């Protein structure tokens, strides 16, 4: 079962470069584009466009997106 993010989902993003943490941000998904890029509003302020891991790989970075338990039914589950 795959989880598909939709606007309103609460997520935490952990971006790394090798073993070094670049950032950890928590916030709300504003939208998801067809190429997988996530438009995201961080709780700490500011809006961010999160690239896909394929787009981050040439820079030596990767990220993990975790859906938070307090997300209000903003997820569509696809099988």
PDB file of N, CA, C and O in Angstrom, residues 3-40:
ATOM      1  N   UNK A   3       1.243   5.482   0.237  1.00  0.00           N
ATOM      2  CA  UNK A   3       0.569   6.644   0.794  1.00  0.00           C
ATOM      3  C   UNK A   3       0.770   7.807  -0.159  1.00  0.00           C
ATOM      4  O   UNK A   3       1.892   8.108  -0.543  1.00  0.00           O
ATOM      5  N   UNK A   4      -0.300   8.464  -0.541  1.00  0.00           N
ATOM      6  CA  UNK A   4      -0.232   9.622  -1.412  1.00  0.00           C
ATOM      7  C   UNK A   4      -0.553  10.859  -0.589  1.00  0.00           C
ATOM      8  O   UNK A   4      -1.605  10.930   0.036  1.00  0.00           O
ATOM      9  N   UNK A   5       0.359  11.825  -0.593  1.00  0.00           N
ATOM     10  CA  UNK A   5       0.132  13.056   0.150  1.00  0.00           C
ATOM     11  C   UNK A   5      -0.877  13.935  -0.570  1.00  0.00           C
ATOM     12  O   UNK A   5      -0.897  13.993  -1.795  1.00  0.00           O
ATOM     13  N   UNK A   6      -1.678  14.633   0.192  1.00  0.00           N
ATOM     14  CA  UNK A   6      -2.601  15.618  -0.349  1.00  0.00           C
ATOM     15  C   UNK A   6      -2.485  16.891   0.489  1.00  0.00           C
ATOM     16  O   UNK A   6      -1.931  16.869   1.593  1.00  0.00           O
ATOM     17  N   UNK A   7      -2.991  17.977  -0.027  1.00  0.00           N
ATOM     18  CA  UNK A   7      -2.961  19.247   0.693  1.00  0.00           C
ATOM     19  C   UNK A   7      -3.600  19.076   2.067  1.00  0.00           C
ATOM     20  O   UNK A   7      -4.612  18.404   2.212  1.00  0.00           O
ATOM     21  N   UNK A   8      -2.979  19.663   3.069  1.00  0.00           N
ATOM     22  CA  UNK A   8      -3.480  19.586   4.431  1.00  0.00           C
ATOM     23  C   UNK A   8      -2.787  18.549   5.286  1.00  0.00           C
ATOM     24  O   UNK A   8      -2.893  18.580   6.512  1.00  0.00           O
ATOM     25  N   UNK A   9      -2.062  17.623   4.678  1.00  0.00           N
ATOM     26  CA  UNK A   9      -1.349  16.597   5.446  1.00  0.00           C
ATOM     27  C   UNK A   9      -0.241  17.252   6.272  1.00  0.00           C
ATOM     28  O   UNK A   9       0.412  18.191   5.833  1.00  0.00           O
ATOM     29  N   UNK A  10      -0.044  16.754   7.477  1.00  0.00           N
ATOM     30  CA  UNK A  10       1.041  17.218   8.339  1.00  0.00           C
ATOM     31  C   UNK A  10       2.207  16.254   8.164  1.00  0.00           C
ATOM     32  O   UNK A  10       2.038  15.043   8.277  1.00  0.00           O
ATOM     33  N   UNK A  11       3.385  16.807   7.859  1.00  0.00           N
ATOM     34  CA  UNK A  11       4.556  15.975   7.606  1.00  0.00           C
ATOM     35  C   UNK A  11       5.781  16.516   8.332  1.00  0.00           C
ATOM     36  O   UNK A  11       5.817  17.667   8.749  1.00  0.00           O
ATOM     37  N   UNK A  12       6.771  15.628   8.453  1.00  0.00           N
ATOM     38  CA  UNK A  12       8.091  16.026   8.924  1.00  0.00           C
ATOM     39  C   UNK A  12       9.079  15.597   7.844  1.00  0.00           C
ATOM     40  O   UNK A  12       9.010  14.472   7.339  1.00  0.00           O
ATOM     41  N   UNK A  13       9.978  16.506   7.486  1.00  0.00           N
ATOM     42  CA  UNK A  13      10.968  16.252   6.445  1.00  0.00           C
ATOM     43  C   UNK A  13      12.342  16.231   7.095  1.00  0.00           C
ATOM     44  O   UNK A  13      12.713  17.155   7.822  1.00  0.00           O
ATOM     45  N   UNK A  14      13.093  15.176   6.833  1.00  0.00           N
ATOM     46  CA  UNK A  14      14.451  15.027   7.348  1.00  0.00           C
ATOM     47  C   UNK A  14      15.370  14.923   6.133  1.00  0.00           C
ATOM     48  O   UNK A  14      15.355  13.916   5.432  1.00  0.00           O
ATOM     49  N   UNK A  15      16.117  15.994   5.859  1.00  0.00           N
ATOM     50  CA  UNK A  15      17.017  15.996   4.694  1.00  0.00           C
ATOM     51  C   UNK A  15      18.449  15.794   5.162  1.00  0.00           C
ATOM     52  O   UNK A  15      18.884  16.399   6.137  1.00  0.00           O
ATOM     53  N   UNK A  16      19.169  14.942   4.464  1.00  0.00           N
ATOM     54  CA  UNK A  16      20.543  14.624   4.824  1.00  0.00           C
ATOM     55  C   UNK A  16      21.472  14.764   3.620  1.00  0.00           C
ATOM     56  O   UNK A  16      21.054  14.680   2.475  1.00  0.00           O
ATOM     57  N   UNK A  17      22.739  14.970   3.925  1.00  0.00           N
ATOM     58  CA  UNK A  17      23.814  14.935   2.943  1.00  0.00           C
ATOM     59  C   UNK A  17      24.832  13.959   3.519  1.00  0.00           C
ATOM     60  O   UNK A  17      25.551  14.291   4.458  1.00  0.00           O
ATOM     61  N   UNK A  18      24.824  12.738   3.003  1.00  0.00           N
ATOM     62  CA  UNK A  18      25.641  11.694   3.614  1.00  0.00           C
ATOM     63  C   UNK A  18      25.094  11.396   4.996  1.00  0.00           C
ATOM     64  O   UNK A  18      23.901  11.185   5.168  1.00  0.00           O
ATOM     65  N   UNK A  19      25.952  11.447   6.008  1.00  0.00           N
ATOM     66  CA  UNK A  19      25.487  11.207   7.380  1.00  0.00           C
ATOM     67  C   UNK A  19      25.127  12.493   8.103  1.00  0.00           C
ATOM     68  O   UNK A  19      24.696  12.475   9.241  1.00  0.00           O
ATOM     69  N   UNK A  20      25.308  13.632   7.451  1.00  0.00           N
ATOM     70  CA  UNK A  20      25.054  14.938   8.069  1.00  0.00           C
ATOM     71  C   UNK A  20      23.612  15.377   7.821  1.00  0.00           C
ATOM     72  O   UNK A  20      23.107  15.322   6.713  1.00  0.00           O
ATOM     73  N   UNK A  21      22.943  15.830   8.870  1.00  0.00           N
ATOM     74  CA  UNK A  21      21.589  16.352   8.735  1.00  0.00           C
ATOM     75  C   UNK A  21      21.651  17.778   8.198  1.00  0.00           C
ATOM     76  O   UNK A  21      22.352  18.624   8.749  1.00  0.00           O
ATOM     77  N   UNK A  22      20.938  18.030   7.106  1.00  0.00           N
ATOM     78  CA  UNK A  22      20.848  19.364   6.533  1.00  0.00           C
ATOM     79  C   UNK A  22      19.753  20.145   7.247  1.00  0.00           C
ATOM     80  O   UNK A  22      19.956  21.277   7.660  1.00  0.00           O
ATOM     81  N   UNK A  23      18.568  19.540   7.370  1.00  0.00           N
ATOM     82  CA  UNK A  23      17.502  20.148   8.153  1.00  0.00           C
ATOM     83  C   UNK A  23      16.437  19.129   8.489  1.00  0.00           C
ATOM     84  O   UNK A  23      16.305  18.101   7.857  1.00  0.00           O
ATOM     85  N   UNK A  24      15.678  19.458   9.525  1.00  0.00           N
ATOM     86  CA  UNK A  24      14.464  18.733   9.886  1.00  0.00           C
ATOM     87  C   UNK A  24      13.383  19.791  10.021  1.00  0.00           C
ATOM     88  O   UNK A  24      13.536  20.731  10.793  1.00  0.00           O
ATOM     89  N   UNK A  25      12.332  19.669   9.234  1.00  0.00           N
ATOM     90  CA  UNK A  25      11.239  20.644   9.262  1.00  0.00           C
ATOM     91  C   UNK A  25       9.910  19.910   9.408  1.00  0.00           C
ATOM     92  O   UNK A  25       9.722  18.841   8.866  1.00  0.00           O
ATOM     93  N   UNK A  26       9.015  20.543  10.146  1.00  0.00           N
ATOM     94  CA  UNK A  26       7.659  20.028  10.325  1.00  0.00           C
ATOM     95  C   UNK A  26       6.701  21.077   9.801  1.00  0.00           C
ATOM     96  O   UNK A  26       6.924  22.271   9.983  1.00  0.00           O
ATOM     97  N   UNK A  27       5.631  20.630   9.141  1.00  0.00           N
ATOM     98  CA  UNK A  27       4.664  21.589   8.638  1.00  0.00           C
ATOM     99  C   UNK A  27       3.521  20.935   7.892  1.00  0.00           C
ATOM    100  O   UNK A  27       3.239  19.750   8.078  1.00  0.00           O
ATOM    101  N   UNK A  28       2.903  21.708   7.010  1.00  0.00           N
ATOM    102  CA  UNK A  28       1.687  21.305   6.310  1.00  0.00           C
ATOM    103  C   UNK A  28       1.906  21.305   4.807  1.00  0.00           C
ATOM    104  O   UNK A  28       2.476  22.257   4.262  1.00  0.00           O
ATOM    105  N   UNK A  29       1.436  20.268   4.156  1.00  0.00           N
ATOM    106  CA  UNK A  29       1.511  20.180   2.695  1.00  0.00           C
ATOM    107  C   UNK A  29       0.492  21.146   2.099  1.00  0.00           C
ATOM    108  O   UNK A  29      -0.684  21.138   2.474  1.00  0.00           O
ATOM    109  N   UNK A  30       0.947  21.995   1.179  1.00  0.00           N
ATOM    110  CA  UNK A  30       0.057  22.923   0.485  1.00  0.00           C
ATOM    111  C   UNK A  30      -0.384  22.352  -0.851  1.00  0.00           C
ATOM    112  O   UNK A  30      -1.446  22.684  -1.349  1.00  0.00           O
ATOM    113  N   UNK A  31       0.450  21.494  -1.432  1.00  0.00           N
ATOM    114  CA  UNK A  31       0.110  20.870  -2.709  1.00  0.00           C
ATOM    115  C   UNK A  31       1.205  19.915  -3.134  1.00  0.00           C
ATOM    116  O   UNK A  31       2.335  19.977  -2.644  1.00  0.00           O
ATOM    117  N   UNK A  32       0.868  19.024  -4.047  1.00  0.00           N
ATOM    118  CA  UNK A  32       1.828  18.069  -4.594  1.00  0.00           C
ATOM    119  C   UNK A  32       1.709  18.136  -6.108  1.00  0.00           C
ATOM    120  O   UNK A  32       0.622  18.023  -6.665  1.00  0.00           O
ATOM    121  N   UNK A  33       2.835  18.341  -6.782  1.00  0.00           N
ATOM    122  CA  UNK A  33       2.857  18.456  -8.240  1.00  0.00           C
ATOM    123  C   UNK A  33       3.021  17.094  -8.892  1.00  0.00           C
ATOM    124  O   UNK A  33       3.460  16.135  -8.257  1.00  0.00           O
ATOM    125  N   UNK A  34       2.703  17.006 -10.165  1.00  0.00           N
ATOM    126  CA  UNK A  34       2.734  15.726 -10.882  1.00  0.00           C
ATOM    127  C   UNK A  34       4.136  15.120 -10.933  1.00  0.00           C
ATOM    128  O   UNK A  34       4.280  13.913 -11.046  1.00  0.00           O
ATOM    129  N   UNK A  35       5.177  15.940 -10.833  1.00  0.00           N
ATOM    130  CA  UNK A  35       6.549  15.415 -10.853  1.00  0.00           C
ATOM    131  C   UNK A  35       7.037  14.987  -9.475  1.00  0.00           C
ATOM    132  O   UNK A  35       8.180  14.602  -9.294  1.00  0.00           O
ATOM    133  N   UNK A  36       6.156  15.070  -8.449  1.00  0.00           N
ATOM    134  CA  UNK A  36       6.516  14.622  -7.108  1.00  0.00           C
ATOM    135  C   UNK A  36       6.997  15.716  -6.178  1.00  0.00           C
ATOM    136  O   UNK A  36       7.213  15.477  -4.997  1.00  0.00           O
ATOM    137  N   UNK A  37       7.194  16.925  -6.695  1.00  0.00           N
ATOM    138  CA  UNK A  37       7.626  18.041  -5.856  1.00  0.00           C
ATOM    139  C   UNK A  37       6.485  18.412  -4.904  1.00  0.00           C
ATOM    140  O   UNK A  37       5.325  18.465  -5.293  1.00  0.00           O
ATOM    141  N   UNK A  38       6.851  18.654  -3.635  1.00  0.00           N
ATOM    142  CA  UNK A  38       5.868  18.970  -2.598  1.00  0.00           C
ATOM    143  C   UNK A  38       5.971  20.452  -2.243  1.00  0.00           C
ATOM    144  O   UNK A  38       7.058  20.946  -1.927  1.00  0.00           O
ATOM    145  N   UNK A  39       4.865  21.186  -2.290  1.00  0.00           N
ATOM    146  CA  UNK A  39       4.797  22.569  -1.817  1.00  0.00           C
ATOM    147  C   UNK A  39       4.410  22.481  -0.350  1.00  0.00           C
ATOM    148  O   UNK A  39       3.380  21.899  -0.013  1.00  0.00           O
ATOM    149  N   UNK A  40       5.213  23.070   0.512  1.00  0.00           N
ATOM    150  CA  UNK A  40       5.183  22.797   1.942  1.00  0.00           C
ATOM    151  C   UNK A  40       5.300  24.098   2.723  1.00  0.00           C
ATOM    152  O   UNK A  40       6.095  24.969   2.370  1.00  0.00           O
TER     153      UNK A  40
END
